[in-house]
PDB file of C-alpha atoms in Angstrom:
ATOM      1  CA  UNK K   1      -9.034  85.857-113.596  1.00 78.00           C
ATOM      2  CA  UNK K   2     -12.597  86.159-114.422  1.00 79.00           C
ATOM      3  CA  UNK K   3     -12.107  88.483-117.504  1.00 81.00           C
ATOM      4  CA  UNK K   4      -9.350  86.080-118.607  1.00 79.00           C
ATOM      5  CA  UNK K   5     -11.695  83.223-118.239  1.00 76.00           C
ATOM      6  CA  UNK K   6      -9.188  81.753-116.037  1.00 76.00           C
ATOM      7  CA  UNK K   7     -11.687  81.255-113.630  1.00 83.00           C
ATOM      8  CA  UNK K   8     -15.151  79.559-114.410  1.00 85.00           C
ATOM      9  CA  UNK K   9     -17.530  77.949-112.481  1.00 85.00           C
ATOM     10  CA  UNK K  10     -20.307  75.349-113.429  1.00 80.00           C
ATOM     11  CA  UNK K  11     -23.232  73.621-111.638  1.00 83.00           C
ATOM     12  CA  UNK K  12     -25.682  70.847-112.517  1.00 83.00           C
ATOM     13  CA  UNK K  13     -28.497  73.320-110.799  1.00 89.00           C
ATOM     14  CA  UNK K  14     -30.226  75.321-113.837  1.00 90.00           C
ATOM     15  CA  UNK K  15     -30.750  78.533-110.934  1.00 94.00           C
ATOM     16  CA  UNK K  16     -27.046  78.080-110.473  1.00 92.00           C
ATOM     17  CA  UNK K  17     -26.110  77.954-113.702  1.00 88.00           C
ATOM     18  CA  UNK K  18     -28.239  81.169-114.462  1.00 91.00           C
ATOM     19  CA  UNK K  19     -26.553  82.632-111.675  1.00 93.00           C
ATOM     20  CA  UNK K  20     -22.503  82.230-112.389  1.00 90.00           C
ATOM     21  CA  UNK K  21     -23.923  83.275-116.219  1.00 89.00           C
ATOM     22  CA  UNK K  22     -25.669  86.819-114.969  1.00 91.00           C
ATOM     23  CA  UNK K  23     -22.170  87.280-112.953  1.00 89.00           C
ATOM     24  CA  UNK K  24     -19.869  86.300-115.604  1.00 87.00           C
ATOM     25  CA  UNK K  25     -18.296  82.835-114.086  1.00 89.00           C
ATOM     26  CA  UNK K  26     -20.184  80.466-116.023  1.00 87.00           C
ATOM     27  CA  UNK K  27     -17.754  78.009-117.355  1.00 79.00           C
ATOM     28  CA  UNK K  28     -19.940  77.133-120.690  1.00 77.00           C
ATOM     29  CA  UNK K  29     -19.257  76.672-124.091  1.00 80.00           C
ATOM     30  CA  UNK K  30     -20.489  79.534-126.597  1.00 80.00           C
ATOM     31  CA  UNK K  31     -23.117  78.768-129.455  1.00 82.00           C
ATOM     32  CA  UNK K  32     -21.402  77.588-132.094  1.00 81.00           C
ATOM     33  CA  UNK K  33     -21.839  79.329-135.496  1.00 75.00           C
ATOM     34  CA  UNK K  34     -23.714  77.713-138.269  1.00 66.00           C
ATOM     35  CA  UNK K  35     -21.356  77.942-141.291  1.00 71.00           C
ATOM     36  CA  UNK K  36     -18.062  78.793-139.452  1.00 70.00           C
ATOM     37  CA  UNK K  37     -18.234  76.133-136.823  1.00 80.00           C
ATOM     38  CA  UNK K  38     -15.710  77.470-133.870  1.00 88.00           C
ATOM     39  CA  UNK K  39     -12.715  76.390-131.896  1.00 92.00           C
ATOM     40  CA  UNK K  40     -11.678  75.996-128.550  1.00 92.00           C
ATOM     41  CA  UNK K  41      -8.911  74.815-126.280  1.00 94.00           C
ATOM     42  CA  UNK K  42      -8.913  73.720-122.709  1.00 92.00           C
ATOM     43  CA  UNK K  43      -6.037  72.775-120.445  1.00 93.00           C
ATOM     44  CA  UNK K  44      -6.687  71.141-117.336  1.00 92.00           C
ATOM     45  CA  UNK K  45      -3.755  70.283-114.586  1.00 92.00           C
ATOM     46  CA  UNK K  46      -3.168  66.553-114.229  1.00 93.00           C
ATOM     47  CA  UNK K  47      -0.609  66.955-111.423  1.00 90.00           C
ATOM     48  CA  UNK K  48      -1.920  67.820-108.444  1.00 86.00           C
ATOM     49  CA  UNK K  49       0.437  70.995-108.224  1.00 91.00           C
ATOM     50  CA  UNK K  50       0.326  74.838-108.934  1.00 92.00           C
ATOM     51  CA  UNK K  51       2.129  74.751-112.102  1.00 92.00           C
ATOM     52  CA  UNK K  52      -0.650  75.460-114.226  1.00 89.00           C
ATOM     53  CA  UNK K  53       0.307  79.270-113.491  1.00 90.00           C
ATOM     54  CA  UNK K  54       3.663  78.859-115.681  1.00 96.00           C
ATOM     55  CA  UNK K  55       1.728  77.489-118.651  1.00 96.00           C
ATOM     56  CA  UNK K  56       1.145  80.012-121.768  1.00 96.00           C
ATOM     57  CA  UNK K  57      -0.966  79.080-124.216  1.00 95.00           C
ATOM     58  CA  UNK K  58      -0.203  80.877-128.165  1.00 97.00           C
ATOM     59  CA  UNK K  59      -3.329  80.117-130.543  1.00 97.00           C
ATOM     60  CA  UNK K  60      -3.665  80.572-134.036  1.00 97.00           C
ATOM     61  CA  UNK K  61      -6.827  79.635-135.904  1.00 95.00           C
ATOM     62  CA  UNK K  62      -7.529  79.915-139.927  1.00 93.00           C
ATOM     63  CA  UNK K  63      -9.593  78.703-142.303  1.00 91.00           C
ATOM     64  CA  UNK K  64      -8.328  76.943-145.513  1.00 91.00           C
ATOM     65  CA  UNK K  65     -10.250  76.291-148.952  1.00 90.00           C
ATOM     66  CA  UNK K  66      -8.926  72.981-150.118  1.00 89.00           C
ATOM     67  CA  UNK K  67      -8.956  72.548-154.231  1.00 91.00           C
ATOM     68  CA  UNK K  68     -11.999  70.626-154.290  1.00 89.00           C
ATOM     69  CA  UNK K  69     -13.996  73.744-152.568  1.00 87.00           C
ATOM     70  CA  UNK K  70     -14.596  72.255-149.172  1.00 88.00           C
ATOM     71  CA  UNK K  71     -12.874  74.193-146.032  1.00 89.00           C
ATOM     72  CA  UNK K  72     -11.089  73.144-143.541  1.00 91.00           C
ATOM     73  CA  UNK K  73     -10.620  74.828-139.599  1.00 93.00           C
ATOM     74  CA  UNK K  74      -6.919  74.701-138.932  1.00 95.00           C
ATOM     75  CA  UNK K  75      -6.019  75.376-135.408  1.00 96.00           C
ATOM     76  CA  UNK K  76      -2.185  75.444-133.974  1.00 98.00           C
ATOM     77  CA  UNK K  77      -1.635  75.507-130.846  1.00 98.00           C
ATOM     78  CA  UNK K  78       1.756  75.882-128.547  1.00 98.00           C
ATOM     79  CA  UNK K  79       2.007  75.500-125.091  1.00 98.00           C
ATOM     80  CA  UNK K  80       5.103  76.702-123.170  1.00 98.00           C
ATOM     81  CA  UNK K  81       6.176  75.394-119.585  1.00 97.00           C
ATOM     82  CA  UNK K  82       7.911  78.410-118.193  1.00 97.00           C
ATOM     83  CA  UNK K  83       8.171  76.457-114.444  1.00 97.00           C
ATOM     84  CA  UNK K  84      11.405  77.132-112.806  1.00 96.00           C
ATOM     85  CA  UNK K  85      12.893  73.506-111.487  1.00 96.00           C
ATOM     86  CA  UNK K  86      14.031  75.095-108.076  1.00 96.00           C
ATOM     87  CA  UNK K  87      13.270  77.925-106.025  1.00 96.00           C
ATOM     88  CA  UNK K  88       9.823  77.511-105.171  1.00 95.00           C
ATOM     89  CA  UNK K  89       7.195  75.255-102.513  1.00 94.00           C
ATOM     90  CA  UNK K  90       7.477  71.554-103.530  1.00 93.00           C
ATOM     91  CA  UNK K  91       3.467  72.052-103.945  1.00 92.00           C
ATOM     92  CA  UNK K  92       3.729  74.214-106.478  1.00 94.00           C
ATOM     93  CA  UNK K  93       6.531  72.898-108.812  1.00 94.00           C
ATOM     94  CA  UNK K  94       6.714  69.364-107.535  1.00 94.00           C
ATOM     95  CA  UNK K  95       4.608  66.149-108.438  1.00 92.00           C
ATOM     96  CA  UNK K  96       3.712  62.489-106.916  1.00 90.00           C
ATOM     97  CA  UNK K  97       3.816  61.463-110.242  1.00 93.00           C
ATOM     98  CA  UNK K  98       7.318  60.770-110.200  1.00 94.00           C
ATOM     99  CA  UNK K  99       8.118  63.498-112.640  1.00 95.00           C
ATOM    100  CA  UNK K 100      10.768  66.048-112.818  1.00 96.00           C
ATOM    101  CA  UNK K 101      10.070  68.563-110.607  1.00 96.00           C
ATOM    102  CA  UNK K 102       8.555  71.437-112.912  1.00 96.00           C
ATOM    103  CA  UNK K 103       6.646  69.112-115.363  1.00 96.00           C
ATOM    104  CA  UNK K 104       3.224  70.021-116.450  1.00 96.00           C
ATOM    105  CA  UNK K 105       0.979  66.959-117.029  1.00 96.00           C
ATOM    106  CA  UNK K 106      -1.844  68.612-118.999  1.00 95.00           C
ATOM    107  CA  UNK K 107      -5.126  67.182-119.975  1.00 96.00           C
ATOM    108  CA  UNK K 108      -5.298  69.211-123.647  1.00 97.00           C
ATOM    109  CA  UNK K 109      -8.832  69.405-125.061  1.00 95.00           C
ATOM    110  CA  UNK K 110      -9.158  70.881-128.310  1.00 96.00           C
ATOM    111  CA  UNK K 111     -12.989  71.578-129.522  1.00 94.00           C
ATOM    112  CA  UNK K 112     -14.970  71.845-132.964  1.00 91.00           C
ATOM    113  CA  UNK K 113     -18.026  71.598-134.286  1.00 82.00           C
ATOM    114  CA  UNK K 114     -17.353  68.291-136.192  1.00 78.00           C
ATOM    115  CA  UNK K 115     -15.529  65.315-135.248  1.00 70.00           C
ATOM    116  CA  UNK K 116     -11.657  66.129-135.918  1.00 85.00           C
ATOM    117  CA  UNK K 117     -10.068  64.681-139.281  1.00 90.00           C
ATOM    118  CA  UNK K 118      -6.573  65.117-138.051  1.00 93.00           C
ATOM    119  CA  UNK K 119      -4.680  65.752-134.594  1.00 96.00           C
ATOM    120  CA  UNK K 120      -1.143  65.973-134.550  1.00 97.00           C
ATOM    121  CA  UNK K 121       1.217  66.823-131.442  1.00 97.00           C
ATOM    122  CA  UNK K 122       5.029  68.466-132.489  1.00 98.00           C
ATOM    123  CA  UNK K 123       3.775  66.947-135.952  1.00 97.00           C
ATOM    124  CA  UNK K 124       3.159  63.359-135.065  1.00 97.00           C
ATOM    125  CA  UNK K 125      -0.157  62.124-135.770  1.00 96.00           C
ATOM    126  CA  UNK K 126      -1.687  60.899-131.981  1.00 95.00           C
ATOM    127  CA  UNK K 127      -5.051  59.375-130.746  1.00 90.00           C
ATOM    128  CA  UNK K 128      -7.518  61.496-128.929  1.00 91.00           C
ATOM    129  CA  UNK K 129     -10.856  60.940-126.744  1.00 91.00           C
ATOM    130  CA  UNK K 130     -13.428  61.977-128.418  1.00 91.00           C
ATOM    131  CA  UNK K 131     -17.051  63.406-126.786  1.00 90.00           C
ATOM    132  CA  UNK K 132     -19.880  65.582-127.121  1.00 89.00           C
ATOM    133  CA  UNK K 133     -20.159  68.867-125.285  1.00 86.00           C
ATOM    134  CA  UNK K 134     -23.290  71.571-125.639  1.00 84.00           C
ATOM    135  CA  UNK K 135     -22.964  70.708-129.105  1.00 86.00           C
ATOM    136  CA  UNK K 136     -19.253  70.993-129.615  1.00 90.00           C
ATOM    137  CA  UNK K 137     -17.148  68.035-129.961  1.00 90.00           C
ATOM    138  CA  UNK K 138     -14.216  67.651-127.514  1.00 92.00           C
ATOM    139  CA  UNK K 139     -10.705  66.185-128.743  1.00 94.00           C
ATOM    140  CA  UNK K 140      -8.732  65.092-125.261  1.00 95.00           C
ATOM    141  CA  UNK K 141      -5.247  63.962-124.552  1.00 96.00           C
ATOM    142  CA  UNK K 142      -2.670  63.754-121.996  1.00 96.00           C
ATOM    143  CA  UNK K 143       0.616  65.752-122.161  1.00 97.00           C
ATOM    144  CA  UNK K 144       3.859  66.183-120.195  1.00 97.00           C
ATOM    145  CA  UNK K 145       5.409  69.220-120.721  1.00 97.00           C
ATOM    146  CA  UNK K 146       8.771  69.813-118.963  1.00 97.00           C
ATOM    147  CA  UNK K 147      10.347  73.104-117.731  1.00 97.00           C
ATOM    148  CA  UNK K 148      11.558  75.342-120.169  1.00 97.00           C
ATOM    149  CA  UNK K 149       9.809  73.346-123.191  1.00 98.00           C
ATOM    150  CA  UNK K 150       6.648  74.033-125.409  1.00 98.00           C
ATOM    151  CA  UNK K 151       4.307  70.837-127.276  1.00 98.00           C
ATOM    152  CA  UNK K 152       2.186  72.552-130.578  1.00 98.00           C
ATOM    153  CA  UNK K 153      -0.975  70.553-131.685  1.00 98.00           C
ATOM    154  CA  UNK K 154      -2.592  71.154-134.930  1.00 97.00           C
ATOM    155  CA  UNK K 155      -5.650  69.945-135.289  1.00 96.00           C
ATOM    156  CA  UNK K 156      -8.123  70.196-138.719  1.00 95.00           C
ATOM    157  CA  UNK K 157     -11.632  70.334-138.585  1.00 92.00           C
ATOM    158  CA  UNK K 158     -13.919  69.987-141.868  1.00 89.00           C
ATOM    159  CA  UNK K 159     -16.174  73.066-142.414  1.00 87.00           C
ATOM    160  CA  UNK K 160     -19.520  73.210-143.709  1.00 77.00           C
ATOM    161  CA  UNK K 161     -21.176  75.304-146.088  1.00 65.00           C
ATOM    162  CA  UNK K 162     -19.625  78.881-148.000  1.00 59.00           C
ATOM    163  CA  UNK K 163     -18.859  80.716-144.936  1.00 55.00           C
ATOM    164  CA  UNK K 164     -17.008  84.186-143.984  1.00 53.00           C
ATOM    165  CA  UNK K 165     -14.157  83.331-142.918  1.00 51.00           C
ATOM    166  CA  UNK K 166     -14.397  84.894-139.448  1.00 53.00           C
ATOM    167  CA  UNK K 167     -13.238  83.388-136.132  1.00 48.00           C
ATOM    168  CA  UNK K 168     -13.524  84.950-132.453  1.00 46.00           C
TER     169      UNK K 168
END
């Protein structure tokens, strides 16, 4: 989980925070790079369940030279509910939400270095929460996801300066 990144920790104590980095839990984001900026994604569990487990996450993230010379970071990103609807604990598929059992209410976060020019979710434009974090800025919303279903976001991020090209 740790080597995933599945598991991170984070503390408002510096010593702390030096501590979960020298053993590999620290939750922060990286530095972000100059020229390339960087991207992100977090998804966060809004239920109050164990579903988060059957949630898969497929990421793709390019850069794209528009015709006037400035670039643009694309990212698309699907997430896929693979819950079962029966079968297992009521605490780990069910809700007090009032959802179907096997939903996935997901806090999506999707991070860049600039503000976000466009957001859309299965290709309709939506509104997002935007904030600063360690220099990033974060993108939230709220999504449902039932069983058996995926939700894609693409989200566009200007780019500054000539740049390589290259994203981790």
């Amino acid at each position: 989980l740790v080597e995933e990144r599945r598991l991170v920790l984070w503390s408002r104590a510096q010593a702390e925070q030096d501590f979960l980095d020298e053993i590999g839990l620290l939750g922060a984001l990286p530095a972000l790079d100059p020229e390339d900026g960087g991207f992100a994604v977090t998804v966060t569990n809004a239920t109050g369940n164990k579903i988060d487990s059957f949630l898969t996450r497929d990421v793709d993230v390019s850069e794209q030279t528009l015709p006037d010379g400035k670039r643009q970071l694309v990212a698309d990103v699907t997430l896929t509910n693979h819950a079962p609807t029966s079968g297992l604990p009521p605490y780990v598929i069910d809700n007090e939400l009032g959802l179907p059992v096997g939903t996935n209410r997901t806090l999506v976060t999707l991070y860049g270095a600039t503000g976000i020019q466009s957001v859309t979710r299965d290709g309709q434009p939506i509104g997002v929460e935007r904030f600063p974090e360690a220099g990033w800025f974060g993108h939230r919303s709220a999504v449902d996801i039932r069983a058996g279903r995926s939700v894609t976001y693409r989200a566009v991020f200007a780019l500054d300066g000539p740049g390589d090209g290259a994203f981790e």
